[in-house]
Amino acid sequence: MSQTMPGKPMPDPSPDTQPYWDGLAQGRLMLQRCADCGRIRHYPQPMCAACHSMATDWVEASGEATVHSWTVAHHPFHAAFRADLPYVLVTADLPEGVRLLAQLRDAEAEALRPGLKLRIGFEQNEAGLTLPVLRPATPG
Amino acid sequence: MQLANKAAVIGVGDTDYTRDAGGRSALSLQLEAALKAISDAGIQARDIDGIVMPSPGGPVVAEELVTNLGIPDLRFSTGTPLGGAGPVAALQCAAAAVAAGICSHVLLTLGRTGRTGQRIGARIQQMPQFRIVGEFEAPSGALAPAQYYAPMARRHMAMFGTTSRQLAEIAVTTRQHAILNGNARMTTPLSIEDHQASRMIADPLRLFDCSLESDGAAAVVVSAADRARDLRRPRVLLAGMAEGHPDSPSAITQRADMTRLGLAKAAPRAFAMAGVTPADIDVAEIYDCFTYIVLCQLEDLGFCGKGEGGAFVEGGALGLKGRLPVNTHGGLLSQAHIAGMNHVVELVRQLRGEAGRAQVPDAEVGLVTGYGDLGDGTLAIMTRG
């Protein structure tokens, strides 16, 4: 194999999604909101499925989250993540009515159960991309 | 126009299913399967006048089939881009085309070098239907189907008490069927303990919860039911068909109920079209990229209630002598991952009584499902005609 190892996947933002990534770069989880009917949606998309408005604004997430489900990645499907294994991917309910997928920090998968309270944090990876992470709301 | 029983599967064919097809191309494998299906149907390649590619944009395009098979007058060419739900979606598409009189004999082929060619992790990152998760989830390390589907299984376990040993029941029974089949990649018995000892891939999915990336191809020919009457093999009628798409089709993460697949929407439509109920099904070929996906589909099909799938599969219930024989060929888990086209082939063989040592006695009504692209579901109910 003469190829160099591929790096971690990087987003290729569109005009519709760029504000989300700009927010993360500043350590803020920004959620898209319909400027007409007020419905919050995630992931970012050009149209509100409820009222079909394409007018959008952005609101910062409260930072609260609860566990909806999770998995623990053990198999290296991507060479760039091999050194991170095993890692826990949590699907979390946000009080804003959408879900967030992020890696778990400062806890083991065994501690997880649906409804467990988490806090959203931020981490920059080796490629300079800031991503959300999730931590237990109450340490220990 | 009602589509029920207007079309039939008149021919099926498949290659050897292997870990390594010895450098043969996906096109070569698909042509071999196509020729076998055409011969099985008792028609000539020149009679093919429709092609539905269940995996459009895949390694083979319809034009290559036309060129190699010498098809002189293709009247209908399309594709069903639903991932593993594509083959069964293609059956419905082909049935609609022949019932409408657009064409007479439709060829469906699917085959790939999934093991020796490009692996799944690399493949899906190039697929447009994975663009959303590619942008928002892959950077965090959710990169492969096992990692997208494992949280569905974990949620099911957390809500309903489903266990890994219950998932093992599916893997063990499917392996028994593969051993009977004779054209399957996995040929050694598997126990629940073997499953429980296998390494974790994406918790709660272990190695033996996962299907086998494989080399091989399978093909079928669909024709109008009235034209199929005089052909070589018994007709297998397409009695009921439907596709269903889940809520939040591009991201499981945002799906209100991640334990319910698109199949839950399709199943009532297909059963109503066929005029049968789950209790009438003699044999079921259920898309099994992962054991959990079988369990969830059994619920979404109505064989049991939501949350009851774990209890339903216990005690060899999916075996040849069980309450519902499932994946009698060994499935994607133990025969080969041919994206479910091998499930279509097996159902036809079962209903013709040609399934060899894994034949379900007197199978007259059966179903085959497809599942793919983060939750799309398809269902075809077939009857011996």
Coordinates of C-alpha atoms in Angstrom, one line a residue:
Chain A
M1 CA 0.0 0.0 0.0
S2 CA 1.7 3.2 -1.2
Q3 CA -1.2 5.4 -0.1
T4 CA -0.8 7.6 3.0
M5 CA -3.2 6.9 5.8
P6 CA -6.4 8.9 5.3
G7 CA -7.1 11.5 8.0
K8 CA -10.3 11.8 9.9
P9 CA -13.3 12.7 7.9
M10 CA -13.8 16.5 7.6
P11 CA -17.1 18.2 6.9
D12 CA -17.7 19.8 3.5
P13 CA -20.2 22.5 4.7
S14 CA -22.8 24.0 2.4
P15 CA -24.2 27.5 2.9
D16 CA -27.0 25.9 4.8
T17 CA -24.7 24.2 7.3
Q18 CA -21.8 26.6 7.6
P19 CA -23.2 28.4 10.6
Y20 CA -23.3 25.1 12.5
W21 CA -19.6 24.6 12.0
D22 CA -18.7 28.2 12.6
G23 CA -20.5 27.9 16.0
L24 CA -18.6 24.8 16.9
A25 CA -15.3 26.5 16.1
Q26 CA -16.3 29.1 18.7
G27 CA -17.3 26.4 21.3
R28 CA -21.0 26.9 20.8
L29 CA -23.6 24.3 19.6
M30 CA -25.8 26.3 17.2
L31 CA -29.2 24.8 16.2
Q32 CA -31.1 26.0 13.2
R33 CA -34.5 27.5 13.9
C34 CA -37.3 28.3 11.5
A35 CA -37.6 32.1 11.5
D36 CA -41.3 31.9 10.7
C37 CA -42.8 29.2 12.9
G38 CA -40.0 28.9 15.4
R39 CA -39.4 25.2 15.1
I40 CA -35.9 24.0 15.9
R41 CA -34.4 21.4 13.5
H42 CA -31.3 19.3 13.3
Y43 CA -29.3 18.5 11.2
P44 CA -29.4 21.8 9.3
Q45 CA -31.4 21.9 6.2
P46 CA -32.8 24.6 3.9
M47 CA -36.5 24.1 4.5
C48 CA -38.7 23.9 7.6
A49 CA -40.6 20.6 7.1
A50 CA -43.5 22.0 9.2
C51 CA -44.2 25.3 7.4
H52 CA -42.0 25.2 4.3
S53 CA -40.3 28.4 5.2
M54 CA -36.7 28.8 4.1
A55 CA -36.1 31.7 6.5
T56 CA -33.8 30.5 9.2
D57 CA -32.0 31.8 12.2
W58 CA -29.8 30.1 14.8
V59 CA -30.1 29.6 18.5
E60 CA -27.4 28.3 20.9
A61 CA -28.2 25.0 22.6
S62 CA -28.6 25.1 26.4
G63 CA -25.9 22.6 26.9
E64 CA -28.2 20.1 28.6
A65 CA -28.7 16.6 27.2
T66 CA -29.9 13.2 28.3
V67 CA -29.0 9.7 27.0
H68 CA -31.2 8.3 24.3
S69 CA -28.9 5.4 23.2
W70 CA -25.3 4.6 22.5
T71 CA -22.7 2.3 21.0
V72 CA -19.1 1.5 21.8
A73 CA -16.9 1.4 18.7
H74 CA -14.4 -1.5 18.9
H75 CA -13.7 -2.4 15.3
P76 CA -11.5 0.0 13.3
F77 CA -13.6 0.8 10.3
H78 CA -11.4 3.8 9.6
A79 CA -7.7 3.8 10.1
A80 CA -7.6 7.3 11.5
F81 CA -9.8 6.3 14.4
R82 CA -7.8 3.2 15.3
A83 CA -5.9 4.9 18.0
D84 CA -9.1 6.2 19.7
L85 CA -10.7 2.7 20.1
P86 CA -12.7 1.9 22.0
Y87 CA -14.8 5.0 22.1
V88 CA -18.4 5.6 23.1
L89 CA -20.8 7.3 20.7
V90 CA -23.9 8.7 22.5
T91 CA -27.1 9.7 20.9
A92 CA -28.5 12.3 23.3
D93 CA -31.9 14.0 23.5
L94 CA -31.6 17.8 23.8
P95 CA -34.3 19.8 25.6
E96 CA -34.6 21.8 22.3
G97 CA -36.3 18.8 20.8
V98 CA -33.5 17.4 18.6
R99 CA -30.7 14.9 19.2
L100 CA -27.0 15.1 19.2
L101 CA -24.5 12.4 18.4
A102 CA -21.1 12.9 20.1
Q103 CA -18.4 11.0 21.8
L104 CA -18.6 10.4 25.6
R105 CA -16.0 11.7 27.9
D106 CA -15.2 11.1 31.6
A107 CA -17.5 8.0 31.9
E108 CA -17.7 4.4 30.8
A109 CA -20.5 2.9 28.7
E110 CA -21.6 0.8 31.7
A111 CA -22.8 3.9 33.5
L112 CA -25.2 4.8 30.6
R113 CA -28.9 4.4 30.7
P114 CA -31.7 6.2 28.9
G115 CA -32.5 9.5 30.6
L116 CA -29.1 9.9 32.2
K117 CA -28.3 13.6 32.4
L118 CA -25.3 14.8 30.4
R119 CA -23.6 18.1 29.6
I120 CA -22.4 19.2 26.2
G121 CA -18.7 20.2 25.9
F122 CA -16.3 20.8 23.0
E123 CA -13.0 19.4 21.9
Q124 CA -10.7 20.2 19.0
N125 CA -9.4 17.1 17.2
E126 CA -5.9 16.7 15.7
A127 CA -7.1 18.1 12.4
G128 CA -8.2 21.3 14.1
L129 CA -12.0 20.6 13.9
T130 CA -14.0 21.4 17.0
L131 CA -16.6 18.8 17.8
P132 CA -19.2 18.4 20.5
V133 CA -18.6 15.9 23.3
L134 CA -20.8 14.7 26.1
R135 CA -20.0 14.3 29.8
P136 CA -22.0 13.2 32.8
A137 CA -23.9 16.2 34.3
T138 CA -22.8 15.1 37.7
P139 CA -19.1 14.0 37.9
G140 CA -18.3 10.6 39.3
Chain B
M1 CA -55.0 -1.2 -11.6
Q2 CA -54.2 -3.6 -8.8
L3 CA -50.7 -5.0 -9.0
A4 CA -51.4 -8.2 -7.0
N5 CA -50.6 -11.3 -9.0
K6 CA -50.0 -9.4 -12.2
A7 CA -46.3 -10.4 -12.4
A8 CA -44.3 -13.5 -11.6
V9 CA -40.7 -14.4 -11.0
I10 CA -39.9 -16.9 -13.8
G11 CA -36.2 -17.4 -13.4
V12 CA -33.5 -17.2 -10.8
G13 CA -29.7 -17.7 -10.8
D14 CA -26.6 -17.2 -8.7
T15 CA -22.9 -17.7 -8.7
D16 CA -20.8 -19.4 -6.1
Y17 CA -20.6 -17.2 -3.0
T18 CA -17.1 -16.8 -2.0
R19 CA -14.7 -14.8 0.1
D20 CA -12.6 -14.2 -3.0
A21 CA -13.9 -14.6 -6.6
G22 CA -10.3 -15.0 -7.9
G23 CA -10.1 -11.6 -9.5
R24 CA -13.3 -11.8 -11.4
S25 CA -15.1 -8.5 -11.9
A26 CA -18.5 -7.6 -10.5
L27 CA -19.7 -7.5 -14.2
S28 CA -18.5 -11.0 -14.9
L29 CA -20.2 -12.3 -11.8
Q30 CA -23.5 -10.5 -12.7
L31 CA -23.4 -11.8 -16.2
E32 CA -23.0 -15.4 -15.0
A33 CA -25.9 -15.0 -12.6
A34 CA -28.0 -13.4 -15.4
L35 CA -27.4 -16.2 -17.8
K36 CA -28.4 -18.7 -15.2
A37 CA -31.6 -16.8 -14.4
I38 CA -32.4 -16.5 -18.2
S39 CA -31.8 -20.2 -18.8
D40 CA -33.8 -21.1 -15.7
A41 CA -36.7 -19.1 -17.0
G42 CA -36.6 -20.9 -20.3
I43 CA -36.2 -17.7 -22.4
Q44 CA -33.4 -16.3 -24.5
A45 CA -31.2 -13.3 -23.6
R46 CA -32.7 -11.4 -26.5
D47 CA -36.1 -11.7 -24.9
I48 CA -35.0 -9.4 -22.1
D49 CA -36.5 -6.0 -22.7
G50 CA -36.4 -4.5 -19.3
I51 CA -33.6 -4.0 -16.7
V52 CA -34.0 -2.7 -13.2
M53 CA -30.7 -2.3 -11.4
P54 CA -31.3 -2.8 -7.6
S55 CA -28.0 -1.0 -6.9
P56 CA -27.9 1.8 -9.5
G57 CA -24.6 3.5 -9.7
G58 CA -22.9 0.4 -8.4
P59 CA -20.1 -1.4 -10.1
V60 CA -22.3 -2.4 -13.1
V61 CA -24.7 -0.3 -15.2
A62 CA -27.5 -1.6 -17.4
E63 CA -25.6 -0.7 -20.6
E64 CA -23.0 -3.2 -19.8
L65 CA -25.6 -5.9 -19.4
V66 CA -27.1 -4.9 -22.8
T67 CA -23.7 -5.0 -24.5
N68 CA -22.6 -8.3 -23.1
L69 CA -25.9 -10.2 -23.3
G70 CA -26.7 -8.8 -26.7
I71 CA -30.1 -7.4 -25.8
P72 CA -31.5 -5.9 -29.0
D73 CA -34.4 -3.8 -27.8
L74 CA -34.4 -2.6 -24.2
R75 CA -37.6 -0.8 -23.6
F76 CA -37.3 0.0 -19.9
S77 CA -34.3 0.7 -17.8
T78 CA -34.2 2.1 -14.3
G79 CA -32.8 1.6 -10.8
T80 CA -34.0 1.4 -7.2
P81 CA -31.5 3.2 -5.0
L82 CA -32.5 1.9 -1.6
G83 CA -29.3 0.0 -0.6
G84 CA -30.2 -3.4 0.7
A85 CA -33.9 -2.6 0.2
G86 CA -33.2 -2.3 -3.5
P87 CA -33.7 -5.8 -4.8
V88 CA -37.2 -6.1 -3.4
A89 CA -38.0 -2.6 -4.5
A90 CA -36.8 -3.7 -7.9
L91 CA -39.3 -6.5 -7.9
Q92 CA -42.1 -4.1 -7.4
C93 CA -40.7 -1.8 -10.0
A94 CA -40.4 -4.6 -12.5
A95 CA -43.9 -5.9 -11.7
A96 CA -45.3 -2.5 -12.3
A97 CA -43.5 -2.2 -15.7
V98 CA -44.7 -5.6 -17.0
A99 CA -48.2 -5.1 -15.6
A100 CA -48.4 -1.8 -17.4
G101 CA -47.3 -3.4 -20.7
I102 CA -44.1 -1.3 -21.0
C103 CA -42.0 -4.5 -21.4
S104 CA -42.3 -8.2 -21.0
H105 CA -39.2 -9.8 -19.3
V106 CA -37.3 -7.7 -16.8
L107 CA -33.8 -8.7 -15.6
L108 CA -32.6 -7.8 -12.2
T109 CA -29.0 -8.4 -11.3
L110 CA -26.9 -7.6 -8.2
G111 CA -23.4 -8.7 -7.5
R112 CA -20.1 -7.4 -6.3
T113 CA -16.7 -8.0 -5.1
G114 CA -17.6 -6.8 -1.6
R115 CA -14.8 -8.7 0.0
T116 CA -11.9 -8.3 -2.5
G117 CA -13.2 -5.0 -3.9
Q118 CA -13.9 -1.8 -2.0
R119 CA -15.0 -2.5 1.6
I120 CA -18.2 -1.2 3.1
G121 CA -16.6 1.6 5.2
A122 CA -15.1 3.2 2.2
R123 CA -18.1 2.5 -0.1
I124 CA -20.7 4.3 2.0
Q125 CA -18.7 7.4 2.4
Q126 CA -19.1 7.9 -1.4
M127 CA -22.9 7.3 -1.4
P128 CA -25.1 10.5 -1.7
Q129 CA -27.7 9.0 0.7
F130 CA -25.1 9.0 3.4
R131 CA -24.2 12.7 2.9
I132 CA -26.0 13.9 6.0
V133 CA -24.4 11.4 8.4
G134 CA -21.1 11.9 6.5
E135 CA -21.1 15.6 7.3
F136 CA -22.5 15.5 10.9
E137 CA -21.7 12.1 12.4
A138 CA -18.6 10.7 10.6
P139 CA -16.3 13.4 12.0
S140 CA -17.2 12.1 15.5
G141 CA -16.4 8.5 14.5
A142 CA -19.7 7.1 13.3
L143 CA -18.5 5.7 10.0
A144 CA -20.0 2.3 9.2
P145 CA -23.4 0.7 9.1
A146 CA -22.6 -1.3 12.3
Q147 CA -22.0 2.0 14.1
Y148 CA -25.2 3.6 12.8
Y149 CA -27.4 0.6 13.6
A150 CA -25.9 -0.5 17.0
P151 CA -27.7 2.4 18.8
M152 CA -31.0 1.1 17.5
A153 CA -30.2 -2.3 19.0
R154 CA -29.0 -0.8 22.3
R155 CA -32.2 1.3 22.5
H156 CA -34.3 -1.8 21.9
M157 CA -32.4 -3.6 24.7
A158 CA -32.8 -0.7 27.0
M159 CA -36.6 -0.3 26.3
F160 CA -37.6 -3.9 26.0
G161 CA -35.0 -6.1 27.8
T162 CA -33.8 -7.7 24.6
T163 CA -30.5 -9.6 25.1
S164 CA -27.4 -10.4 23.1
R165 CA -28.2 -14.1 23.6
Q166 CA -31.5 -13.5 21.8
L167 CA -29.6 -12.0 18.9
A168 CA -27.3 -15.0 19.0
E169 CA -30.4 -17.3 18.4
I170 CA -30.7 -15.6 15.0
A171 CA -27.1 -16.1 14.1
V172 CA -27.0 -19.7 15.2
T173 CA -30.2 -20.7 13.3
T174 CA -29.0 -18.9 10.2
R175 CA -25.7 -20.7 10.3
Q176 CA -27.6 -24.1 10.5
H177 CA -29.4 -23.2 7.3
A178 CA -26.2 -22.1 5.5
I179 CA -24.7 -25.5 6.3
L180 CA -27.7 -27.2 4.6
N181 CA -27.6 -24.9 1.6
G182 CA -24.3 -26.1 0.0
N183 CA -23.5 -22.7 -1.5
A184 CA -22.6 -20.7 1.5
R185 CA -19.4 -19.1 2.8
M186 CA -19.9 -20.3 6.4
T187 CA -19.9 -24.1 6.8
T188 CA -19.1 -24.8 10.4
P189 CA -21.7 -24.9 13.2
L190 CA -22.1 -21.9 15.5
S191 CA -23.3 -22.1 19.1
I192 CA -24.7 -19.4 21.2
E193 CA -21.5 -19.6 23.3
D194 CA -19.4 -19.0 20.1
H195 CA -21.5 -15.9 19.4
Q196 CA -21.1 -14.7 23.0
A197 CA -17.4 -15.2 22.8
S198 CA -16.9 -13.4 19.5
R199 CA -15.3 -10.0 19.6
M200 CA -17.3 -6.8 19.9
I201 CA -17.6 -4.8 16.7
A202 CA -19.9 -2.0 17.7
D203 CA -21.5 -2.7 21.1
P204 CA -24.0 -4.5 21.4
L205 CA -23.2 -6.0 17.9
R206 CA -20.6 -8.7 18.1
L207 CA -18.7 -10.3 15.1
F208 CA -21.4 -13.0 14.7
D209 CA -24.1 -10.4 14.6
C210 CA -22.6 -9.0 11.4
S211 CA -23.0 -10.2 7.8
L212 CA -20.2 -11.3 5.5
E213 CA -18.7 -9.1 2.9
S214 CA -18.6 -11.4 0.0
D215 CA -17.9 -11.9 -3.7
G216 CA -20.8 -13.2 -5.8
A217 CA -23.9 -12.3 -7.8
A218 CA -27.6 -13.2 -8.1
A219 CA -30.2 -12.4 -10.7
V220 CA -33.9 -12.9 -11.3
V221 CA -36.3 -12.4 -14.2
V222 CA -39.7 -10.9 -13.7
S223 CA -42.4 -11.3 -16.3
A224 CA -46.1 -10.6 -16.7
A225 CA -48.0 -13.4 -14.9
D226 CA -50.0 -14.4 -18.0
R227 CA -46.9 -14.7 -20.1
A228 CA -45.2 -16.8 -17.4
R229 CA -47.8 -19.6 -17.6
D230 CA -46.2 -21.6 -20.3
L231 CA -42.6 -21.3 -19.3
R232 CA -40.2 -24.0 -18.0
R233 CA -40.5 -23.6 -14.3
P234 CA -43.5 -23.2 -12.0
R235 CA -44.6 -19.6 -11.7
V236 CA -44.0 -17.8 -8.5
L237 CA -46.5 -15.0 -8.3
L238 CA -45.8 -11.6 -6.8
A239 CA -48.9 -11.3 -4.7
G240 CA -48.1 -8.3 -2.5
M241 CA -45.3 -5.7 -2.6
A242 CA -44.6 -2.4 -0.9
E243 CA -41.8 -0.1 0.1
G244 CA -41.7 2.0 3.2
H245 CA -39.4 4.8 4.2
P246 CA -38.7 5.7 7.9
D247 CA -39.1 9.0 9.6
S248 CA -35.9 11.0 9.4
P249 CA -34.6 8.8 6.5
S250 CA -31.2 10.4 6.3
A251 CA -30.3 10.2 10.0
I252 CA -31.3 7.5 12.5
T253 CA -30.1 9.9 15.3
Q254 CA -33.0 12.3 14.6
R255 CA -35.7 9.5 14.2
A256 CA -38.4 9.9 16.8
D257 CA -38.6 6.1 17.3
M258 CA -35.4 4.4 16.3
T259 CA -36.8 1.0 17.0
R260 CA -39.2 1.2 14.1
L261 CA -38.0 0.8 10.5
G262 CA -39.6 1.8 7.1
L263 CA -40.8 -1.8 6.9
A264 CA -43.4 -1.0 9.6
K265 CA -45.1 1.3 7.0
A266 CA -44.7 -1.1 4.1
A267 CA -45.9 -4.3 5.8
P268 CA -49.6 -3.5 6.2
R269 CA -49.8 -2.4 2.5
A270 CA -48.1 -5.6 1.2
F271 CA -50.2 -7.9 3.3
A272 CA -53.4 -6.2 2.3
M273 CA -52.4 -6.4 -1.4
A274 CA -51.7 -10.1 -1.1
G275 CA -54.8 -10.8 1.0
V276 CA -52.8 -12.7 3.6
T277 CA -51.7 -12.2 7.2
P278 CA -48.4 -13.0 8.9
A279 CA -50.1 -16.3 10.1
D280 CA -50.3 -17.5 6.5
I281 CA -46.5 -17.2 5.9
D282 CA -44.8 -20.5 5.5
V283 CA -41.2 -19.2 5.0
A284 CA -39.6 -15.8 5.4
E285 CA -36.3 -14.5 3.9
I286 CA -35.6 -11.4 6.0
Y287 CA -32.8 -9.0 5.3
D288 CA -30.1 -9.7 7.8
C289 CA -27.2 -7.3 7.5
F290 CA -27.2 -7.6 11.3
T291 CA -29.0 -10.0 13.6
Y292 CA -30.9 -7.1 15.3
I293 CA -32.3 -6.0 12.0
V294 CA -34.0 -9.4 11.6
L295 CA -35.5 -9.1 15.1
C296 CA -36.8 -5.6 14.5
Q297 CA -38.3 -6.6 11.1
L298 CA -40.1 -9.5 12.7
E299 CA -41.9 -7.0 14.9
D300 CA -42.4 -4.5 12.1
L301 CA -43.9 -7.2 9.9
G302 CA -46.4 -8.1 12.6
F303 CA -45.2 -11.5 13.6
C304 CA -45.1 -10.2 17.1
G305 CA -45.6 -6.9 18.9
K306 CA -43.0 -4.2 19.2
G307 CA -40.6 -5.2 21.9
E308 CA -41.5 -8.9 21.7
G309 CA -38.9 -9.9 19.1
G310 CA -36.4 -11.2 21.6
A311 CA -38.9 -13.7 23.0
F312 CA -40.2 -14.6 19.5
V313 CA -36.8 -15.8 18.2
E314 CA -35.9 -17.9 21.3
G315 CA -35.7 -21.7 21.2
G316 CA -34.9 -22.2 17.6
A317 CA -38.2 -20.5 16.5
L318 CA -36.6 -19.4 13.2
G319 CA -35.4 -22.9 12.3
L320 CA -36.9 -25.3 9.7
K321 CA -39.0 -26.9 12.4
G322 CA -39.7 -23.7 14.2
R323 CA -42.7 -21.5 14.2
L324 CA -41.4 -19.4 11.3
P325 CA -38.5 -20.7 9.2
V326 CA -36.3 -17.7 8.4
N327 CA -33.4 -17.2 6.1
T328 CA -33.4 -20.8 4.9
H329 CA -30.3 -20.2 2.7
G330 CA -28.1 -18.8 5.4
G331 CA -28.8 -15.1 4.7
L332 CA -26.3 -12.4 4.6
L333 CA -25.0 -13.6 8.0
S334 CA -23.8 -17.0 6.8
Q335 CA -24.4 -17.5 3.1
A336 CA -23.1 -14.2 1.6
H337 CA -23.8 -10.5 1.5
I338 CA -25.4 -10.1 -1.9
A339 CA -27.5 -7.2 -0.6
G340 CA -30.5 -9.5 -0.3
M341 CA -30.8 -10.6 -4.0
N342 CA -29.8 -14.0 -2.6
H343 CA -32.9 -13.8 -0.4
V344 CA -35.1 -13.2 -3.4
V345 CA -33.6 -16.2 -5.2
E346 CA -34.0 -18.4 -2.1
L347 CA -37.7 -17.5 -1.6
V348 CA -38.4 -18.5 -5.3
R349 CA -36.6 -21.8 -4.8
Q350 CA -38.6 -22.5 -1.6
L351 CA -41.9 -21.9 -3.3
R352 CA -40.9 -24.1 -6.2
G353 CA -39.8 -26.9 -3.9
E354 CA -36.2 -26.6 -5.1
A355 CA -34.5 -25.6 -1.8
G356 CA -32.8 -28.9 -1.2
R357 CA -32.0 -29.9 2.3
A358 CA -33.4 -26.7 3.7
Q359 CA -36.7 -27.1 1.9
V360 CA -39.7 -26.0 4.1
P361 CA -42.3 -28.8 3.4
D362 CA -45.2 -27.6 1.3
A363 CA -44.2 -24.0 1.3
E364 CA -46.9 -22.1 -0.6
V365 CA -46.8 -18.5 0.7
G366 CA -43.6 -16.7 1.6
L367 CA -42.1 -13.3 2.0
V368 CA -38.8 -11.6 1.4
T369 CA -37.8 -8.3 2.8
G370 CA -35.1 -5.7 2.0
Y371 CA -33.6 -3.2 4.4
G372 CA -31.1 -0.5 3.6
D373 CA -29.9 3.1 3.6
L374 CA -30.4 3.7 7.3
G375 CA -34.0 2.3 7.5
D376 CA -35.7 1.9 4.1
G377 CA -37.8 -1.2 4.0
T378 CA -39.3 -3.3 1.3
L379 CA -41.4 -6.4 1.3
A380 CA -42.6 -8.9 -1.4
I381 CA -45.1 -11.6 -0.6
M382 CA -44.9 -14.5 -3.1
T383 CA -47.1 -17.5 -3.7
R384 CA -46.7 -20.7 -5.7
G385 CA -48.8 -20.1 -8.7

